[in-house]
Coordinates of C-alpha atoms and ligand atoms in Angstrom, one line a residue:
Chain A
M46 CA 38.4 -1.7 -41.6
S47 CA 40.6 -0.7 -39.0
N48 CA 44.2 -1.7 -39.9
A49 CA 44.1 -4.2 -36.9
T50 CA 40.9 -6.4 -37.9
F51 CA 42.8 -6.2 -41.3
E52 CA 43.9 -9.3 -42.6
P53 CA 46.1 -8.7 -45.4
R54 CA 45.9 -10.7 -48.5
L55 CA 50.0 -11.8 -49.8
V56 CA 51.1 -13.4 -52.5
G57 CA 54.1 -15.5 -51.9
F58 CA 56.3 -16.8 -54.9
L59 CA 59.0 -19.3 -53.5
C60 CA 61.5 -21.3 -55.5
N61 CA 61.4 -25.1 -55.5
W62 CA 64.6 -25.9 -54.6
C63 CA 64.9 -23.5 -51.3
S64 CA 62.5 -21.3 -50.1
Y65 CA 59.6 -23.7 -50.6
T66 CA 61.5 -26.8 -48.7
G67 CA 62.1 -23.6 -46.0
A68 CA 58.6 -23.4 -46.1
D69 CA 57.9 -27.4 -46.0
L70 CA 59.7 -27.6 -43.2
A71 CA 58.5 -24.7 -41.3
G72 CA 55.3 -26.2 -41.7
T73 CA 56.4 -30.2 -40.5
A74 CA 58.1 -28.7 -37.8
R75 CA 54.5 -27.3 -36.8
M76 CA 56.0 -23.7 -36.4
T77 CA 53.0 -21.0 -36.1
Y78 CA 53.4 -18.3 -38.1
A79 CA 51.2 -15.8 -39.7
P80 CA 48.5 -17.5 -42.4
N81 CA 48.3 -14.7 -44.9
V82 CA 51.2 -15.7 -48.0
R83 CA 49.5 -17.7 -50.0
I84 CA 52.1 -19.7 -51.7
I85 CA 52.9 -20.3 -55.4
R86 CA 55.7 -22.8 -56.4
V87 CA 58.3 -21.7 -59.3
M88 CA 61.8 -23.7 -59.9
C89 CA 63.5 -20.8 -59.1
S90 CA 62.9 -17.4 -58.5
G91 CA 64.4 -16.0 -61.4
R92 CA 61.0 -17.4 -63.1
V93 CA 59.3 -15.1 -61.6
D94 CA 58.2 -12.6 -64.4
P95 CA 57.3 -8.7 -63.7
Q96 CA 53.9 -9.5 -65.0
F97 CA 53.3 -12.2 -62.2
V98 CA 54.0 -9.6 -59.1
L99 CA 51.6 -6.8 -61.4
K100 CA 48.8 -9.3 -61.8
A101 CA 49.2 -10.4 -58.2
F102 CA 48.5 -7.1 -57.2
K103 CA 46.0 -6.2 -59.6
E104 CA 43.8 -9.0 -58.9
G105 CA 43.9 -8.3 -55.0
A106 CA 47.5 -8.0 -53.4
D107 CA 48.5 -6.6 -50.6
G108 CA 51.5 -7.2 -50.6
V109 CA 53.9 -9.7 -52.6
L110 CA 56.6 -11.4 -51.6
I111 CA 59.5 -13.7 -54.1
S112 CA 61.8 -15.6 -52.2
G113 CA 64.7 -18.1 -53.7
C114 CA 67.9 -19.5 -52.3
H115 CA 70.5 -17.6 -50.6
L116 CA 72.8 -15.9 -53.4
G117 CA 75.7 -18.2 -54.5
D118 CA 73.4 -20.8 -54.1
C119 CA 70.5 -21.0 -56.7
H120 CA 70.1 -24.1 -58.6
Y121 CA 70.2 -22.7 -61.8
K122 CA 73.3 -20.4 -60.8
E123 CA 72.2 -16.8 -61.1
G124 CA 68.5 -17.1 -61.0
N125 CA 68.4 -15.7 -58.0
Y126 CA 70.9 -12.3 -59.4
K127 CA 68.4 -12.5 -61.9
A128 CA 65.6 -11.9 -59.9
L129 CA 67.2 -9.3 -57.5
R130 CA 67.9 -6.7 -60.7
R131 CA 64.6 -7.3 -61.6
Y132 CA 63.5 -6.9 -58.0
K133 CA 65.6 -3.2 -57.5
L134 CA 64.0 -2.0 -61.1
L135 CA 60.3 -3.2 -60.4
S136 CA 60.1 -2.0 -56.6
K137 CA 61.3 1.6 -58.6
M138 CA 59.1 1.2 -61.3
L139 CA 55.7 0.3 -58.9
E140 CA 56.7 2.9 -56.9
Q141 CA 55.8 5.2 -60.0
F142 CA 52.5 3.3 -59.8
G143 CA 52.2 4.3 -56.1
I144 CA 52.1 0.7 -54.9
E145 CA 54.7 1.1 -51.8
K146 CA 58.0 -0.8 -51.7
E147 CA 57.5 -1.8 -48.4
R148 CA 55.0 -4.1 -50.3
F149 CA 57.1 -6.2 -52.5
R150 CA 59.6 -7.8 -50.2
L151 CA 62.3 -10.4 -51.9
E152 CA 64.1 -12.8 -49.3
W153 CA 66.4 -15.8 -49.2
V154 CA 65.4 -18.5 -47.6
S155 CA 67.2 -21.9 -47.5
A156 CA 65.4 -25.2 -47.6
A157 CA 67.0 -25.1 -43.6
E158 CA 65.5 -22.2 -42.8
G159 CA 62.0 -23.3 -41.9
I160 CA 62.7 -20.4 -38.8
K161 CA 63.5 -17.9 -41.4
F162 CA 60.3 -18.4 -43.5
Q163 CA 58.8 -18.1 -40.1
Q164 CA 59.9 -14.6 -39.5
V165 CA 59.5 -13.7 -43.0
C166 CA 55.8 -14.1 -42.7
N167 CA 55.4 -12.8 -39.9
E168 CA 56.8 -9.7 -40.3
F169 CA 55.2 -9.0 -43.5
T170 CA 52.4 -9.8 -42.7
E171 CA 52.9 -7.1 -39.7
Q172 CA 54.4 -4.7 -42.0
V173 CA 51.5 -4.5 -44.9
R174 CA 49.1 -4.8 -41.8
K175 CA 49.9 -1.4 -41.0
M176 CA 50.1 0.0 -44.2
G177 CA 46.2 -1.1 -44.9
P178 CA 45.0 -2.6 -47.8
L179 CA 46.3 -1.5 -51.3
N180 CA 42.5 -1.3 -52.4
L181 CA 43.7 -1.3 -56.4
S182 CA 40.5 -1.3 -58.5
P183 CA 40.3 -5.4 -59.4
N184 CA 39.7 -4.1 -62.9
G185 CA 42.7 -2.0 -63.2
G186 CA 42.4 0.7 -65.9
Q187 CA 38.9 -0.8 -67.4
H188 CA 36.1 1.6 -67.7
E189 CA 32.9 1.1 -65.8
Chain B
M65 CA 21.9 -2.0 -102.3
S66 CA 23.6 -5.0 -103.2
N67 CA 25.7 -2.4 -106.0
A68 CA 26.3 0.1 -103.0
K69 CA 29.8 0.5 -102.2
P70 CA 30.6 -0.4 -98.4
K71 CA 30.3 2.6 -95.8
V72 CA 33.3 4.0 -94.3
A73 CA 33.4 6.2 -91.5
F74 CA 36.9 7.4 -89.5
Y75 CA 36.8 9.3 -86.1
W76 CA 39.7 10.6 -83.9
C77 CA 39.4 11.0 -79.9
A78 CA 41.9 11.8 -77.6
S79 CA 44.9 12.1 -80.3
C80 CA 47.4 14.7 -82.3
G81 CA 46.1 14.5 -85.9
G82 CA 49.2 12.6 -86.3
C83 CA 46.7 9.6 -87.6
E84 CA 44.6 11.1 -89.7
E85 CA 47.2 12.3 -91.2
S86 CA 48.4 8.6 -91.9
I87 CA 45.1 8.5 -94.0
V88 CA 45.6 11.6 -96.2
D89 CA 49.6 10.3 -96.5
L90 CA 47.9 7.3 -98.3
A91 CA 48.4 9.8 -101.4
E92 CA 47.0 9.1 -104.8
D93 CA 46.4 5.5 -102.9
I94 CA 43.4 7.0 -100.7
L95 CA 41.6 7.6 -103.6
K96 CA 41.6 4.4 -104.7
V97 CA 40.1 3.5 -101.5
V98 CA 38.0 6.4 -102.4
A99 CA 36.6 5.0 -105.4
A100 CA 36.0 1.5 -103.7
V101 CA 33.8 2.9 -100.5
D102 CA 31.4 5.6 -99.8
I103 CA 32.7 7.6 -97.1
V104 CA 30.1 8.6 -94.5
F105 CA 31.7 10.4 -91.9
W106 CA 34.7 11.8 -91.5
P107 CA 34.8 15.1 -88.9
V108 CA 38.6 16.3 -90.0
A109 CA 37.9 16.3 -94.0
L110 CA 34.3 15.8 -94.3
D111 CA 31.3 18.1 -93.3
F112 CA 29.3 15.6 -92.2
K113 CA 27.5 15.8 -88.6
K114 CA 26.6 14.0 -85.7
K115 CA 23.0 13.8 -86.5
D116 CA 23.5 12.1 -90.1
V117 CA 25.6 9.2 -88.3
E118 CA 22.6 9.3 -85.7
A119 CA 20.5 8.9 -88.3
M120 CA 22.2 5.5 -90.2
P121 CA 20.4 2.2 -89.4
D122 CA 21.9 0.0 -87.0
G123 CA 25.3 -1.9 -88.7
S124 CA 24.8 0.1 -91.8
I125 CA 28.5 1.2 -91.8
A126 CA 31.2 -1.5 -93.1
V127 CA 33.9 -0.5 -90.7
S128 CA 34.6 2.6 -88.7
F129 CA 38.4 3.4 -88.2
I130 CA 38.9 5.2 -84.7
N131 CA 42.3 6.7 -83.6
G132 CA 42.8 8.7 -80.3
A133 CA 42.4 7.3 -76.9
I134 CA 38.9 8.1 -74.6
R135 CA 39.4 11.1 -72.3
L136 CA 36.1 12.6 -72.2
S137 CA 32.5 11.7 -71.9
E138 CA 31.9 13.1 -75.5
Q139 CA 34.7 10.6 -77.1
E140 CA 32.7 7.9 -75.3
E141 CA 29.6 9.0 -76.6
M142 CA 30.6 8.9 -80.3
V143 CA 32.5 5.7 -80.2
K144 CA 29.5 4.0 -78.6
M145 CA 27.5 5.1 -81.6
L146 CA 29.6 4.1 -84.1
R147 CA 29.9 0.9 -82.9
R148 CA 26.2 0.4 -83.1
K149 CA 26.2 1.8 -86.4
S150 CA 29.4 -0.6 -87.9
G151 CA 30.2 -3.9 -88.8
L152 CA 33.2 -3.5 -87.5
V153 CA 35.8 -0.8 -85.5
V154 CA 39.3 -0.9 -86.3
A155 CA 41.2 0.8 -83.5
H156 CA 43.4 3.2 -86.0
G157 CA 46.9 3.9 -83.9
S158 CA 48.8 3.6 -80.6
C159 CA 46.4 5.4 -78.6
A160 CA 43.4 3.5 -79.8
H161 CA 45.3 0.3 -79.6
M162 CA 46.6 1.0 -75.7
G163 CA 46.0 4.8 -74.9
G164 CA 48.8 5.9 -76.1
I165 CA 50.6 9.4 -74.9
P166 CA 47.8 10.7 -74.0
G167 CA 47.4 7.5 -72.0
L168 CA 50.3 9.5 -69.8
G169 CA 47.9 10.9 -68.2
N170 CA 47.0 8.1 -66.0
F171 CA 50.1 8.9 -63.8
W172 CA 47.7 11.7 -62.8
N173 CA 43.9 12.8 -62.4
K174 CA 41.7 15.4 -63.0
E175 CA 42.3 17.4 -60.4
T176 CA 45.8 17.1 -61.0
I177 CA 46.0 17.7 -64.7
F178 CA 43.6 20.1 -64.2
R179 CA 45.5 22.5 -61.3
R180 CA 48.7 22.3 -63.9
A181 CA 47.3 23.2 -67.0
Y182 CA 44.5 26.2 -65.8
H183 CA 47.3 27.4 -62.5
T184 CA 50.7 26.5 -62.1
T185 CA 52.6 26.3 -65.6
P186 CA 54.6 29.0 -66.3
S187 CA 53.3 30.1 -69.3
T188 CA 49.2 30.4 -67.8
D189 CA 47.6 33.5 -67.0
N190 CA 44.0 33.3 -65.1
P191 CA 43.9 35.4 -62.1
D192 CA 40.4 34.5 -62.2
K193 CA 41.5 31.2 -61.7
V194 CA 38.9 29.9 -64.2
V195 CA 38.7 26.1 -65.0
P196 CA 36.1 24.9 -67.5
L197 CA 32.8 23.5 -66.0
E198 CA 30.5 21.0 -67.0
K199 CA 27.5 23.3 -66.7
T200 CA 28.3 27.3 -66.9
V201 CA 25.0 29.6 -67.3
Y202 CA 25.9 33.1 -68.8
D203 CA 22.9 35.3 -69.9
G204 CA 20.5 33.0 -69.0
K205 CA 21.7 30.5 -70.9
E206 CA 23.0 27.3 -69.9
L207 CA 26.6 25.8 -71.3
T208 CA 28.2 22.5 -71.1
L209 CA 31.2 20.7 -71.9
P210 CA 31.5 17.1 -71.8
S211 CA 32.9 15.5 -68.6
F212 CA 36.8 15.1 -68.0
F213 CA 37.6 11.2 -66.8
D214 CA 40.3 10.5 -63.8
T215 CA 41.3 8.3 -66.2
V216 CA 42.6 7.4 -70.2
Y217 CA 41.3 4.5 -71.9
S218 CA 42.2 2.8 -74.6
L219 CA 39.3 2.0 -77.2
D220 CA 38.5 -1.6 -76.4
Q221 CA 38.4 -0.4 -72.3
V222 CA 34.8 1.1 -73.6
I223 CA 33.6 -0.6 -76.7
D224 CA 34.7 -3.8 -78.1
V225 CA 37.1 -4.0 -81.0
D226 CA 37.2 -5.8 -84.3
Y227 CA 41.1 -5.0 -85.1
Y228 CA 43.8 -3.1 -84.3
L229 CA 46.4 -1.1 -86.3
P230 CA 49.0 -0.8 -84.1
G231 CA 52.1 2.4 -84.3
C232 CA 52.2 6.0 -84.2
A233 CA 51.0 6.5 -86.7
P234 CA 50.4 3.7 -88.5
P235 CA 52.6 2.8 -91.6
R236 CA 50.7 3.8 -94.9
D237 CA 51.7 0.1 -95.9
L238 CA 49.5 -1.6 -93.1
I239 CA 47.0 0.9 -93.3
L240 CA 46.6 -0.2 -97.0
N241 CA 46.4 -4.3 -96.5
A242 CA 44.0 -3.4 -93.8
V243 CA 41.4 -1.7 -95.9
T244 CA 42.3 -4.4 -99.0
A245 CA 41.6 -7.3 -96.3
I246 CA 38.4 -6.1 -95.4
L247 CA 37.2 -5.2 -99.0
E248 CA 38.2 -8.9 -99.9
G249 CA 36.8 -10.1 -96.7
K250 CA 39.8 -11.9 -96.3
L251 CA 40.2 -11.2 -93.0
P252 CA 42.3 -12.7 -89.4
P253 CA 40.6 -13.9 -87.0
K254 CA 38.6 -11.2 -84.8
G255 CA 40.7 -9.2 -82.3
S256 CA 44.0 -9.4 -84.5
V257 CA 46.8 -6.7 -84.2
L258 CA 47.5 -6.2 -88.3
S259 CA 51.3 -6.3 -88.1
P260 CA 53.7 -9.2 -87.6
N261 CA 53.7 -11.0 -84.3
K262 CA 57.3 -10.9 -83.9
S263 CA 60.0 -8.5 -82.4
E264 CA 61.3 -5.2 -83.7
C265 CA 64.5 -6.8 -83.0
D266 CA 63.7 -9.5 -85.3
T267 CA 64.0 -7.7 -88.3
C268 CA 66.1 -5.0 -87.0
D269 CA 69.5 -5.1 -89.2
R270 CA 71.0 -3.9 -85.8
N271 CA 70.3 -7.6 -84.6
K272 CA 73.5 -8.7 -85.8
T273 CA 75.6 -6.1 -84.2
K274 CA 73.8 -7.3 -81.2
P275 CA 76.6 -9.7 -79.5
E276 CA 76.0 -13.0 -77.9
K277 CA 75.1 -11.9 -74.7
L278 CA 74.1 -8.4 -74.2
S279 CA 75.1 -6.8 -71.3
I280 CA 74.8 -3.4 -69.6
K281 CA 77.1 -1.5 -67.5
E282 CA 75.7 1.6 -68.2
I283 CA 72.7 3.3 -69.1
K284 CA 72.9 6.1 -71.2
R285 CA 70.1 8.8 -72.2
T286 CA 70.3 9.4 -75.9
W287 CA 71.3 12.8 -76.0
E288 CA 74.5 11.6 -73.1
I289 CA 76.3 9.6 -76.1
I290 CA 77.0 9.9 -80.3
L291 CA 75.0 7.5 -81.1
D292 CA 76.5 4.5 -83.5
P293 CA 74.4 4.5 -86.4
E294 CA 74.9 0.6 -86.9
K295 CA 75.2 -0.8 -83.6
C296 CA 72.3 -2.2 -81.5
F297 CA 71.1 0.4 -79.2
L298 CA 70.7 -1.8 -76.4
A299 CA 74.5 -2.9 -76.8
Q300 CA 75.1 1.2 -76.5
G301 CA 73.6 1.1 -73.4
V302 CA 70.5 3.0 -74.6
I303 CA 66.9 2.1 -74.0
C304 CA 65.2 0.7 -76.8
M305 CA 62.2 -0.7 -76.7
G306 CA 62.8 -3.4 -79.7
P307 CA 62.9 -6.6 -77.5
A308 CA 59.3 -5.8 -75.8
T309 CA 57.6 -4.3 -79.2
R310 CA 55.9 -5.7 -82.1
D311 CA 57.4 -5.6 -85.5
G312 CA 55.8 -4.1 -88.8
C313 CA 56.5 -0.2 -88.6
G314 CA 59.5 -0.4 -91.1
H315 CA 62.0 0.5 -88.1
R316 CA 61.3 4.5 -88.7
C317 CA 63.1 5.5 -85.6
I318 CA 66.0 2.9 -85.5
N319 CA 66.7 3.9 -89.5
G320 CA 66.6 7.9 -88.2
N321 CA 69.4 6.5 -85.5
M322 CA 66.6 6.6 -82.6
P323 CA 66.2 3.7 -80.4
C324 CA 62.0 2.7 -80.7
R325 CA 60.0 3.9 -78.2
G326 CA 57.6 1.1 -78.5
C327 CA 54.2 2.4 -80.2
F328 CA 53.4 -0.9 -82.1
G329 CA 52.6 -2.6 -78.7
P330 CA 54.0 -6.0 -77.7
T331 CA 53.0 -9.5 -79.6
D332 CA 50.6 -11.8 -79.1
Q333 CA 52.7 -13.8 -76.8
V334 CA 52.8 -10.7 -74.4
Y335 CA 50.2 -8.8 -72.2
D336 CA 52.2 -6.0 -70.5
Q337 CA 54.8 -4.7 -73.1
G338 CA 56.3 -2.7 -69.5
A339 CA 56.7 -5.3 -67.5
K340 CA 57.9 -7.2 -70.3
F341 CA 60.6 -4.9 -71.1
L342 CA 61.7 -4.3 -67.6
S343 CA 62.0 -7.9 -67.3
A344 CA 63.9 -8.2 -70.1
L345 CA 66.4 -5.1 -69.1
A346 CA 67.1 -6.2 -66.0
S347 CA 68.1 -9.7 -67.1
I348 CA 70.9 -7.9 -69.2
L349 CA 72.5 -5.4 -66.1
D350 CA 76.1 -6.8 -66.3
T351 CA 76.6 -6.7 -62.2
N352 CA 76.1 -9.1 -59.4
D353 CA 77.0 -6.9 -56.8
E354 CA 73.8 -4.8 -54.9
K355 CA 75.8 -1.9 -54.7
E356 CA 76.2 -1.4 -58.7
M357 CA 72.7 -2.8 -59.3
D358 CA 71.5 0.4 -57.1
R359 CA 73.5 2.4 -58.9
I360 CA 72.2 1.5 -62.8
V361 CA 68.5 1.3 -61.4
Q362 CA 69.2 4.9 -60.1
S363 CA 70.3 5.6 -63.7
I364 CA 67.1 4.5 -65.2
V365 CA 65.1 7.7 -64.8
D366 CA 61.5 7.2 -65.4
P367 CA 61.4 3.5 -65.6
A368 CA 57.8 3.6 -65.9
G369 CA 57.2 6.4 -68.6
T370 CA 59.8 5.3 -70.3
F371 CA 58.3 1.1 -70.4
Y372 CA 54.9 2.1 -70.9
R373 CA 55.3 5.1 -73.2
F374 CA 52.4 4.2 -75.3
S375 CA 50.3 1.5 -73.4
L376 CA 49.6 2.9 -69.7
P377 CA 46.3 2.4 -69.8
K378 CA 46.1 -1.1 -71.4
S379 CA 49.1 -2.3 -69.3
L380 CA 48.1 -5.1 -66.0
L381 CA 48.0 -2.1 -63.1
G382 CA 46.5 0.7 -66.1
R383 CA 46.9 3.8 -63.8
K384 CA 48.9 5.0 -60.7
R385 CA 47.2 4.5 -57.4
M386 CA 44.6 7.2 -57.3
E387 CA 44.9 7.7 -53.5
T388 CA 49.0 8.5 -53.9
I389 CA 48.2 11.3 -56.4
K390 CA 48.8 14.6 -54.8
Ligands
SF4_649 S1 67.4 -3.6 -79.4 FE1 66.6 -2.1 -81.0 S2 68.7 -1.9 -82.2 FE2 68.8 -3.6 -80.8 S3 68.3 -5.1 -82.3 FE3 66.3 -4.6 -81.2 S4 65.3 -3.2 -82.5 FE4 67.4 -3.2 -83.4
SF4_650 S1 61.1 2.0 -83.8 FE1 59.5 1.7 -82.5 S2 58.5 3.2 -81.7 FE2 59.8 3.4 -84.1 S3 57.9 3.3 -85.2 FE3 58.9 1.5 -85.2 S4 57.6 0.4 -83.1 FE4 57.1 3.1 -83.4
FES651 S1 66.8 -22.4 -57.7 FE1 66.5 -21.0 -56.0 S2 66.4 -18.9 -56.2 FE2 67.1 -20.2 -58.1

């Protein structure tokens, strides 16, 4: 499959209070943007267990996005700082598994930033499209 | 047949021999076990052959204790045979349970492991560049060797497993409890890990020294500081897998003033031990400053190898992406 025709499958974990509302705004404002991000709403970016990210990659995601409120604006005060610390450590670990850090992205999108959400989706889709499919065997380490 | 003693088999795959040792270490208790059962196969100690097992009717062995990970085709063949012949299969020890230390080979593949082992280690003297081949013709005769997989597997990734005895190696009381439970037919549900389903921290003496809110500013390796013999390792900034590890080992490492490395695997509530520990560790790094975060993360030298020391094959990702291995 050439990268030009390859449609990346992206999973996005969006916090309920800012980013999901931001994505909603992009929708109600009828902005057009790459439809590749499959959105999963979570209460807070700090709720994203690293196991969710690994599972998404394992089940066929070519890229994973976590999006939360801007630092200082988290509905639960510090959830997004926790997300940021996990993101940094997990990115480093993913590289040890051969999953490039460009496939894993953390963004702060507020409820008013429909345009930013649009940009993030477009950029991330193009970035992963250039990288090509991740091709993890769906059964991970399972013996054939 | 009704008075016949239950037949038991022991087998080893990709392992260090420590799990065999754990059986011998039952000392006089092994004699009670030996008196109660009929050991029909145990390559490390008794002279039975593969053909002896092949000749037994399917299902005739009450239980097979299998240790070690699966790395070679021969191991796959043997465990598949033992599965057919056995009523129960117990994965004995971390390697059978989760892949264990040999499972760290999943950061590489056959080609890179062979290159290292047979060509580039400083102690290798191999001018003819000989490597083991699956087929060699010598003197008109064909010699064969098992094939070496690119990936190491836990036992349950190759055959159906009834119970797991965790640990590197499993401690004596857990083995004896398991054997007794099997002999008395008082077994927990199939698939159980035969060790308490709580975390190492739950019963750790050092837990009371843990501050209300753990916060780490600096990660240190065990040799970089003098380890306090009573204080929680995490509170000392030393990585201890206790929070993400199942209880039941008797805190062997911690009592020896070494942090837990995670050989018992996760509790039932967790699938991926490494990710769970990563999550816990990142949460207690005490900074909201990005540069500081980068610095601390930098100081964790080998997160994947540390967090998945015993569980890489059984983790969600299972192995490093094949096409990125050079
Ligand atoms: S982190 Fe380690 S030392 Fe601290 S309480 Fe848990 S098991 Fe004990
Ligand atoms: S302290 Fe941890 S690594 Fe040591 S034996 Fe117990 S579970 Fe295994
Ligand atoms: S609620 Fe949005 S990041 Fe915590």
